[in-house]
Structures are given as C-alpha cells and as structure tokens.
C-alpha cells in the first residue's frame, strides 16, 4: 500500500486486510507497554490545514506507538498564512525527511494532488479533504461495527447483510461518503436519512437508499445508527428552518433511542453537537460506541501507517491502495 486517499477505490480484500491488521494492533494496545519498535527511524508528518482534535491526536498516538518520529504541522501560525503553496509546504517537509504525510485539507482532492503531483515521494494518508472523503474514519467505524457484532470472531469478515443507517448532514460530510463506499464494499446495506436539503445531488449514483423520515428508518431496525454532526461551519445558507426543528425531526432523542432494536449501536464520529443531532441520553447510553470509535481509531491508524511504511504482510500484493 503506497497511499490511502479514499475508500471508494479500496477493494474488499484490501479493506479487510486493514481491519485485520488493526485487530492485531488492538491486541498490542491491551498490553501494559503499548509501544512497538516497528517504525523506528521513520518520520510521520501531520499536515493539518483544517482544525482537528481527535484525528490529529489519533494519528500522532498511532505513529508514536509504532515508534515513528512525529512532526505536527498546522497551517495556523505557519508560512501557509503568509501564502505559501501546498507544493512548497510539502516539499519543505519532504526535505526534512518525511516518510509519510497525513494531510487534512479544506479542498476536496488535495491529498490526491499531493500523492500524484510528483512533489514528494512520501506516502500520503487522507485525514479528511473538504467534503470528499475521510477514509480512516470509515475504517474505524467499520472496525467498530465488526467488533461489536462479531467480537473475537471478527478477523477475515466483512459486514455482509448488516444494516447501517447514516443520519444527518450528509451533504457536507466526508465521513458519510467514505462510509457509504466502504460499507457497501464490505457487503452492508446503507440507508441515508436527512432532510432533502442535506442530501447531495449526486446521491442517485451511490449504492444506498434514502429515507427522509428518521422514525421510519428506525422502525426498519438498523444494526448501527450513525449520527452525523451538523457542520454549521460549511453552511453558507439556511438548510433547515431552526435548530429546534432539525432536532425534532432528525435528532436522536430518548424516545427514538428506545425504539431501536435491542442490540443496535449508536455511533458518532465526533465532535458532537449534544442536544442538536444527538441527545445526552443517546450519546452516553450503553449503546453508544463514541468512545470505542476513538480507541479503535488509534488501532486502525496504526494499521494504515504500518501497511504504508513497513511493507505488506507476505500474502498481499504490492498494490497501490490509492
Ligand atoms: C469529522 C471530520 O472532521 O470530518 N470528524 C472527525 O474526523 N472526527 C466529522 C465532523 O467534523 O463532523
């Protein structure tokens, strides 16, 4: 695996391999000493042009637990605010010896540009580009669903026949896009629930169903209900009448939580708008996997960095994951 730019082009075998390596990594994270020597001498650069808490810290923890050196670069307070281009920034980091660049950028496609421009030779991991994709988030979500459903019997499995319902601001969500492709590749059935104004126009080409009624979608009995953050910072216009009205129609409140099938789980990528798309009862309930998602995120990112920088396991081919 040379880069991880999206989940749309990930094959089922590649996806399951990442999840399986992540299982191995998770096993090591239960030990008292969590650090492995695997990536000693390698340098991972976190290149973040957009704000982030959990994703940046998660990549940092993942790289450090594999003994890589980590350089954190955030655009604020850097020469980017003086107008330096992505090319110059990237080449500067490469000149400092970066082996992998983890990039978050407001422009959809920036990680692919970085990976294919020839500016740098480092492996590139997309940590969220505009409204396009956020592949490691989808991988950690799939990992979390698989682990909850199959426990110690997860390895080698996809999510065949599993029903996942994704609710909320799909229009602005790279998390939703990455999940749609990955969950479909793994064999899950995906339903998107949102007001019509927050459903993307190109959704007719996606392998999903759309439901505009959350109560109806809950009555269908999903195995996992994934709530998305309303991304007010990406909204230039009014997409719904009021927050209160949005919450009433599309928020996961105590009543809807109680209507879910007994074993179904509630997910959220964070950060949560408590009281808007998800109530405190739902966020803090035993069904909620919010903190498991954070824990699993470190294992999944360890797996991705490992596959990128330490080479493949013997049975895999030298295939570009793109
Ligand atoms: C997501 C993101 O940045 O796309 N958050 C994350 O990575 N944990 C989702 C969001 O910001 O709502």
Short mmCIF file of C-alpha atoms and ligand atoms in Angstrom, two decimals:
data_model
loop_
_atom_site.label_atom_id
_atom_site.label_comp_id
_atom_site.label_asym_id
_atom_site.label_seq_id
_atom_site.Cartn_x
_atom_site.Cartn_y
_atom_site.Cartn_z
CA UNK A 1 0.00 0.00 0.00
CA UNK A 2 1.53 3.23 -1.18
CA UNK A 3 -1.14 5.81 -0.22
CA UNK A 4 -4.58 5.84 1.40
CA UNK A 5 -6.56 8.52 -0.39
CA UNK A 6 -10.14 7.26 -0.27
CA UNK A 7 -12.33 4.23 0.37
CA UNK A 8 -14.09 4.42 -2.99
CA UNK A 9 -11.21 2.58 -4.69
CA UNK A 10 -10.46 0.17 -1.87
CA UNK A 11 -11.17 -3.48 -2.68
CA UNK A 12 -12.89 -5.77 -0.19
CA UNK A 13 -9.67 -7.73 0.33
CA UNK A 14 -7.67 -4.55 0.96
CA UNK A 15 -10.27 -3.23 3.39
CA UNK A 16 -10.44 -6.49 5.33
CA UNK A 17 -6.66 -6.65 5.47
CA UNK A 18 -6.52 -3.18 7.07
CA UNK A 19 -9.21 -4.17 9.58
CA UNK A 20 -7.39 -7.42 10.40
CA UNK A 21 -4.04 -5.68 10.92
CA UNK A 22 -5.93 -3.20 13.12
CA UNK A 23 -7.13 -6.19 15.19
CA UNK A 24 -3.50 -7.21 15.67
CA UNK A 25 -2.65 -3.64 16.67
CA UNK A 26 -5.59 -3.52 19.10
CA UNK A 27 -4.27 -6.68 20.76
CA UNK A 28 -0.93 -4.95 21.38
CA UNK A 29 -2.74 -1.94 22.83
CA UNK A 30 -4.14 -4.03 25.66
CA UNK A 31 -0.63 -4.67 26.97
CA UNK A 32 0.85 -2.56 29.70
CA UNK A 33 3.63 -1.34 27.40
CA UNK A 34 1.84 -0.18 24.27
CA UNK A 35 4.83 0.83 22.23
CA UNK A 36 6.13 -1.33 19.35
CA UNK A 37 9.51 -0.81 17.66
CA UNK A 38 8.06 -1.35 14.16
CA UNK A 39 8.51 2.12 12.63
CA UNK A 40 11.68 3.17 14.44
CA UNK A 41 13.60 5.68 12.31
CA UNK A 42 10.56 6.64 10.19
CA UNK A 43 9.10 10.13 10.25
CA UNK A 44 5.38 10.85 10.00
CA UNK A 45 4.28 14.41 9.33
CA UNK A 46 0.79 15.53 10.35
CA UNK A 47 -0.05 18.29 7.90
CA UNK A 48 -3.30 19.87 9.08
CA UNK A 49 -4.81 22.79 7.20
CA UNK A 50 -8.17 22.44 8.98
CA UNK A 51 -8.94 22.32 12.67
CA UNK A 52 -8.93 18.91 14.27
CA UNK A 53 -8.63 17.44 17.71
CA UNK A 54 -9.26 13.73 17.67
CA UNK A 55 -7.99 12.88 14.21
CA UNK A 56 -4.65 14.65 14.60
CA UNK A 57 -4.07 13.30 18.09
CA UNK A 58 -5.12 9.84 16.98
CA UNK A 59 -2.59 9.80 14.11
CA UNK A 60 0.04 11.14 16.50
CA UNK A 61 -0.67 8.42 19.07
CA UNK A 62 -0.69 5.76 16.32
CA UNK A 63 2.68 6.86 14.91
CA UNK A 64 4.27 7.13 18.36
CA UNK A 65 3.06 3.71 19.45
CA UNK A 66 4.86 2.32 16.42
CA UNK A 67 7.99 4.29 17.47
CA UNK A 68 7.95 6.67 14.48
CA UNK A 69 9.00 10.28 14.93
CA UNK A 70 6.11 12.70 14.53
CA UNK A 71 6.16 16.26 13.27
CA UNK A 72 2.93 18.17 13.77
CA UNK A 73 2.33 20.96 11.33
CA UNK A 74 -0.76 23.11 11.48
CA UNK A 75 -1.42 25.82 8.95
CA UNK A 76 -2.27 28.41 11.58
CA UNK A 77 0.81 30.38 12.55
CA UNK A 78 2.83 28.81 9.72
CA UNK A 79 4.07 30.19 6.41
CA UNK A 80 0.78 28.98 4.89
CA UNK A 81 -0.81 32.04 6.45
CA UNK A 82 1.82 34.01 4.52
CA UNK A 83 0.52 32.48 1.30
CA UNK A 84 2.88 29.54 0.89
CA UNK A 85 1.50 26.96 -1.53
CA UNK A 86 0.75 23.31 -0.80
CA UNK A 87 3.63 22.42 -3.12
CA UNK A 88 6.20 24.50 -1.20
CA UNK A 89 4.94 23.31 2.17
CA UNK A 90 5.01 19.68 1.11
CA UNK A 91 8.46 19.93 -0.45
CA UNK A 92 9.81 21.56 2.68
CA UNK A 93 8.52 18.67 4.79
CA UNK A 94 9.92 16.13 2.38
CA UNK A 95 13.31 17.87 2.56
CA UNK A 96 13.16 17.31 6.32
CA UNK A 97 12.83 13.59 5.72
CA UNK A 98 9.11 12.78 5.92
CA UNK A 99 8.32 9.14 5.11
CA UNK A 100 4.56 9.60 5.38
CA UNK A 101 2.40 12.70 5.20
CA UNK A 102 -1.00 12.67 6.89
CA UNK A 103 -2.94 15.53 5.38
CA UNK A 104 -6.21 17.25 6.27
CA UNK A 105 -7.22 20.00 3.88
CA UNK A 106 -10.31 22.06 3.16
CA UNK A 107 -10.08 21.37 -0.56
CA UNK A 108 -11.52 18.08 -1.83
CA UNK A 109 -8.76 16.32 -3.78
CA UNK A 110 -5.76 17.94 -2.05
CA UNK A 111 -4.36 14.58 -0.80
CA UNK A 112 -4.57 13.09 -4.30
CA UNK A 113 -2.80 16.14 -5.72
CA UNK A 114 -0.06 15.67 -3.15
CA UNK A 115 0.25 11.95 -3.89
CA UNK A 116 0.28 12.21 -7.67
CA UNK A 117 2.00 15.53 -8.33
CA UNK A 118 5.50 14.15 -8.04
CA UNK A 119 6.34 16.88 -5.50
CA UNK A 120 7.11 14.33 -2.80
CA UNK A 121 7.95 10.64 -2.53
CA UNK A 122 6.36 10.11 0.91
CA UNK A 123 3.24 8.00 1.30
CA UNK A 124 0.10 10.12 1.67
CA UNK A 125 -2.81 9.45 4.02
CA UNK A 126 -6.01 11.44 3.62
CA UNK A 127 -7.18 12.62 7.06
CA UNK A 128 -10.19 14.46 5.60
CA UNK A 129 -10.37 16.57 2.43
CA UNK A 130 -13.19 19.06 2.12
CA UNK A 131 -16.48 17.26 1.73
CA UNK A 132 -14.85 14.43 -0.24
CA UNK A 133 -13.52 11.60 1.96
CA UNK A 134 -12.14 10.67 5.37
CA UNK A 135 -11.04 7.06 4.82
CA UNK A 136 -9.55 6.28 8.23
CA UNK A 137 -12.77 7.42 9.91
CA UNK A 138 -14.81 4.99 7.81
CA UNK A 139 -12.30 2.21 8.51
CA UNK A 140 -12.52 2.80 12.25
CA UNK A 141 -16.31 2.87 12.01
CA UNK A 142 -16.35 -0.43 10.11
CA UNK A 143 -13.89 -1.86 12.63
CA UNK A 144 -16.14 -0.76 15.50
CA UNK A 145 -19.26 -2.29 13.94
CA UNK A 146 -17.45 -5.55 13.18
CA UNK A 147 -16.03 -5.79 16.68
CA UNK A 148 -19.35 -5.09 18.36
CA UNK A 149 -21.15 -7.62 16.21
CA UNK A 150 -18.60 -10.41 15.98
CA UNK A 151 -16.26 -9.78 18.92
CA UNK A 152 -13.20 -12.06 18.89
CA UNK A 153 -14.55 -13.73 15.78
CA UNK A 154 -14.08 -10.59 13.63
CA UNK A 155 -10.94 -11.40 11.66
CA UNK A 156 -11.37 -12.05 7.96
CA UNK A 157 -15.01 -10.97 7.96
CA UNK A 158 -16.86 -8.28 6.05
CA UNK A 159 -20.19 -6.76 7.09
CA UNK A 160 -22.42 -8.80 4.81
CA UNK A 161 -26.12 -8.12 5.29
CA UNK A 162 -25.52 -5.67 8.16
CA UNK A 163 -27.84 -2.65 8.08
CA UNK A 164 -26.27 0.73 8.73
CA UNK A 165 -28.31 3.93 8.78
CA UNK A 166 -26.44 7.23 8.48
CA UNK A 167 -28.37 10.27 9.67
CA UNK A 168 -27.94 13.99 9.23
CA UNK A 169 -25.75 16.42 7.34
CA UNK A 170 -24.75 14.04 4.54
CA UNK A 171 -24.27 16.94 2.13
CA UNK A 172 -21.22 18.31 3.94
CA UNK A 173 -19.95 15.01 5.31
CA UNK A 174 -16.78 13.33 4.09
CA UNK A 175 -17.41 10.78 6.86
CA UNK A 176 -20.69 9.80 5.19
CA UNK A 177 -19.09 9.49 1.74
CA UNK A 178 -16.22 7.33 2.96
CA UNK A 179 -18.63 5.16 4.93
CA UNK A 180 -21.01 4.70 2.00
CA UNK A 181 -18.24 3.30 -0.23
CA UNK A 182 -16.54 1.20 2.42
CA UNK A 183 -19.69 -0.26 3.98
CA UNK A 184 -21.01 -1.14 0.55
CA UNK A 185 -17.70 -2.81 -0.38
CA UNK A 186 -17.90 -4.83 2.84
CA UNK A 187 -21.43 -6.02 1.98
CA UNK A 188 -23.52 -3.83 4.29
CA UNK A 189 -26.83 -2.20 3.33
CA UNK A 190 -26.65 1.56 3.81
CA UNK A 191 -29.60 3.92 4.28
CA UNK A 192 -29.12 7.67 4.41
CA UNK A 193 -31.59 9.76 6.39
CA UNK A 194 -31.63 13.53 6.03
CA UNK A 195 -33.86 16.43 5.13
CA UNK A 196 -33.96 16.80 1.31
CA UNK A 197 -31.80 19.94 1.55
CA UNK A 198 -28.94 17.96 3.11
CA UNK A 199 -28.95 15.08 0.61
CA UNK A 200 -26.27 15.56 -2.10
CA UNK A 201 -27.46 15.84 -5.69
CA UNK A 202 -25.24 13.04 -6.99
CA UNK A 203 -26.62 10.53 -4.49
CA UNK A 204 -28.57 8.70 -7.23
CA UNK A 205 -25.27 7.10 -8.25
CA UNK A 206 -24.48 5.86 -4.74
CA UNK A 207 -25.13 2.29 -3.55
CA UNK A 208 -27.63 3.38 -0.88
CA UNK A 209 -31.29 4.02 -0.11
CA UNK A 210 -32.59 7.39 1.01
CA UNK A 211 -35.26 7.85 3.67
CA UNK A 212 -36.46 11.28 4.72
CA UNK A 213 -38.17 10.02 7.87
CA UNK A 214 -35.99 9.04 10.83
CA UNK A 215 -38.78 7.25 12.72
CA UNK A 216 -39.49 5.14 9.66
CA UNK A 217 -35.78 4.31 9.28
CA UNK A 218 -35.53 3.34 12.94
CA UNK A 219 -38.61 1.12 12.64
CA UNK A 220 -36.76 -0.76 9.87
CA UNK A 221 -34.38 -1.98 12.60
CA UNK A 222 -30.83 -0.91 11.73
CA UNK A 223 -27.87 -2.76 13.30
CA UNK A 224 -25.98 0.54 13.56
CA UNK A 225 -27.28 4.10 13.58
CA UNK A 226 -24.60 6.63 12.73
CA UNK A 227 -25.40 10.22 13.63
CA UNK A 228 -23.52 12.97 11.76
CA UNK A 229 -22.59 16.37 13.06
CA UNK A 230 -24.44 19.33 11.59
CA UNK A 231 -21.48 21.15 10.01
CA UNK A 232 -22.53 24.74 10.55
CA UNK A 233 -19.07 25.95 9.50
CA UNK A 234 -19.62 24.58 5.99
CA UNK A 235 -23.11 26.06 5.61
CA UNK A 236 -23.32 29.28 3.67
CA UNK A 237 -27.12 29.25 3.57
CA UNK A 238 -30.00 28.02 5.74
CA UNK A 239 -30.55 24.32 5.15
CA UNK A 240 -33.28 23.88 7.76
CA UNK A 241 -35.75 26.26 9.44
CA UNK A 242 -34.35 26.21 13.00
CA UNK A 243 -32.04 24.01 15.06
CA UNK A 244 -35.00 23.09 17.21
CA UNK A 245 -36.97 21.91 14.21
CA UNK A 246 -33.98 19.93 12.90
CA UNK A 247 -33.55 18.30 16.28
CA UNK A 248 -37.24 17.40 16.48
CA UNK A 249 -37.23 15.70 13.08
CA UNK A 250 -33.71 14.31 12.77
CA UNK A 251 -32.20 14.30 16.25
CA UNK A 252 -31.66 11.09 18.20
CA UNK A 253 -33.63 11.69 21.39
CA UNK A 254 -34.57 9.32 24.22
CA UNK A 255 -37.79 8.20 22.51
CA UNK A 256 -36.04 7.25 19.28
CA UNK A 257 -33.22 5.61 21.22
CA UNK A 258 -35.78 3.39 22.95
CA UNK A 259 -37.33 2.46 19.59
CA UNK A 260 -34.09 0.95 18.25
CA UNK A 261 -33.69 -2.84 18.22
CA UNK A 262 -32.14 -4.09 21.49
CA UNK A 263 -28.68 -4.91 20.09
CA UNK A 264 -28.24 -1.99 17.73
CA UNK A 265 -25.46 0.50 18.32
CA UNK A 266 -25.34 4.30 18.14
CA UNK A 267 -22.31 5.88 16.51
CA UNK A 268 -20.99 9.43 16.06
CA UNK A 269 -17.61 10.45 14.60
CA UNK A 270 -17.33 13.44 16.92
CA UNK A 271 -17.25 16.25 17.68
CA UNK A 272 -20.89 16.02 18.80
CA UNK A 273 -23.41 18.83 18.97
CA UNK A 274 -25.16 17.50 22.06
CA UNK A 275 -28.81 18.47 22.02
CA UNK A 276 -28.83 19.05 18.27
CA UNK A 277 -28.25 15.83 16.31
CA UNK A 278 -27.82 13.65 19.39
CA UNK A 279 -29.20 13.91 22.91
CA UNK A 280 -27.06 13.38 26.01
CA UNK A 281 -29.07 10.20 26.79
CA UNK A 282 -28.14 8.72 23.42
CA UNK A 283 -24.52 9.87 23.47
CA UNK A 284 -23.91 8.45 26.93
CA UNK A 285 -26.03 5.30 26.67
CA UNK A 286 -24.51 1.80 26.71
CA UNK A 287 -25.42 1.51 23.01
CA UNK A 288 -23.18 4.43 22.18
CA UNK A 289 -19.81 3.49 20.65
CA UNK A 290 -18.50 7.06 20.56
CA UNK A 291 -15.50 6.38 22.83
CA UNK A 292 -14.86 2.93 21.37
CA UNK A 293 -14.62 4.65 17.99
CA UNK A 294 -11.90 6.90 19.40
CA UNK A 295 -9.97 3.96 20.87
CA UNK A 296 -10.35 1.91 17.69
CA UNK A 297 -9.21 4.90 15.65
CA UNK A 298 -5.70 4.56 17.07
CA UNK A 299 -5.52 0.85 16.15
CA UNK A 300 -6.83 1.47 12.64
CA UNK A 301 -4.36 4.32 12.05
CA UNK A 302 -1.53 2.16 13.39
CA UNK A 303 -2.55 -0.45 10.81
CA UNK A 304 -2.60 2.09 7.99
CA UNK A 305 0.79 3.56 8.90
CA UNK A 306 2.21 0.08 9.30
CA UNK A 307 0.96 -1.06 5.88
CA UNK A 308 2.24 2.17 4.32
CA UNK A 309 5.67 2.25 5.92
CA UNK A 310 6.62 -1.26 6.96
CA UNK A 311 5.57 -3.00 3.76
CA UNK A 312 2.83 -5.56 3.34
CA UNK A 313 2.38 -8.81 5.08
CA UNK A 314 3.71 -11.67 2.93
CA UNK A 315 0.41 -12.72 1.34
CA UNK A 316 -0.60 -9.33 -0.01
CA UNK A 317 0.40 -7.88 -3.31
CA UNK A 318 2.26 -4.65 -3.87
CA UNK A 319 -0.95 -2.97 -4.88
CA UNK A 320 -1.45 0.76 -4.72
CA UNK A 321 -4.44 1.35 -2.41
CA UNK A 322 -4.96 4.84 -3.86
C1 LIG B 1 -15.21 14.50 11.21
C2 LIG B 1 -14.48 15.33 10.20
O1 LIG B 1 -13.60 16.13 10.52
O2 LIG B 1 -14.81 15.17 9.03
N1 LIG B 1 -14.63 14.49 12.47
C3 LIG B 1 -13.60 13.66 12.74
O3 LIG B 1 -12.70 13.46 11.95
N2 LIG B 1 -13.63 13.05 13.92
C4 LIG B 1 -16.63 14.82 11.27
C5 LIG B 1 -17.03 16.19 11.71
O4 LIG B 1 -16.23 17.10 11.78
O5 LIG B 1 -18.22 16.33 11.99
#
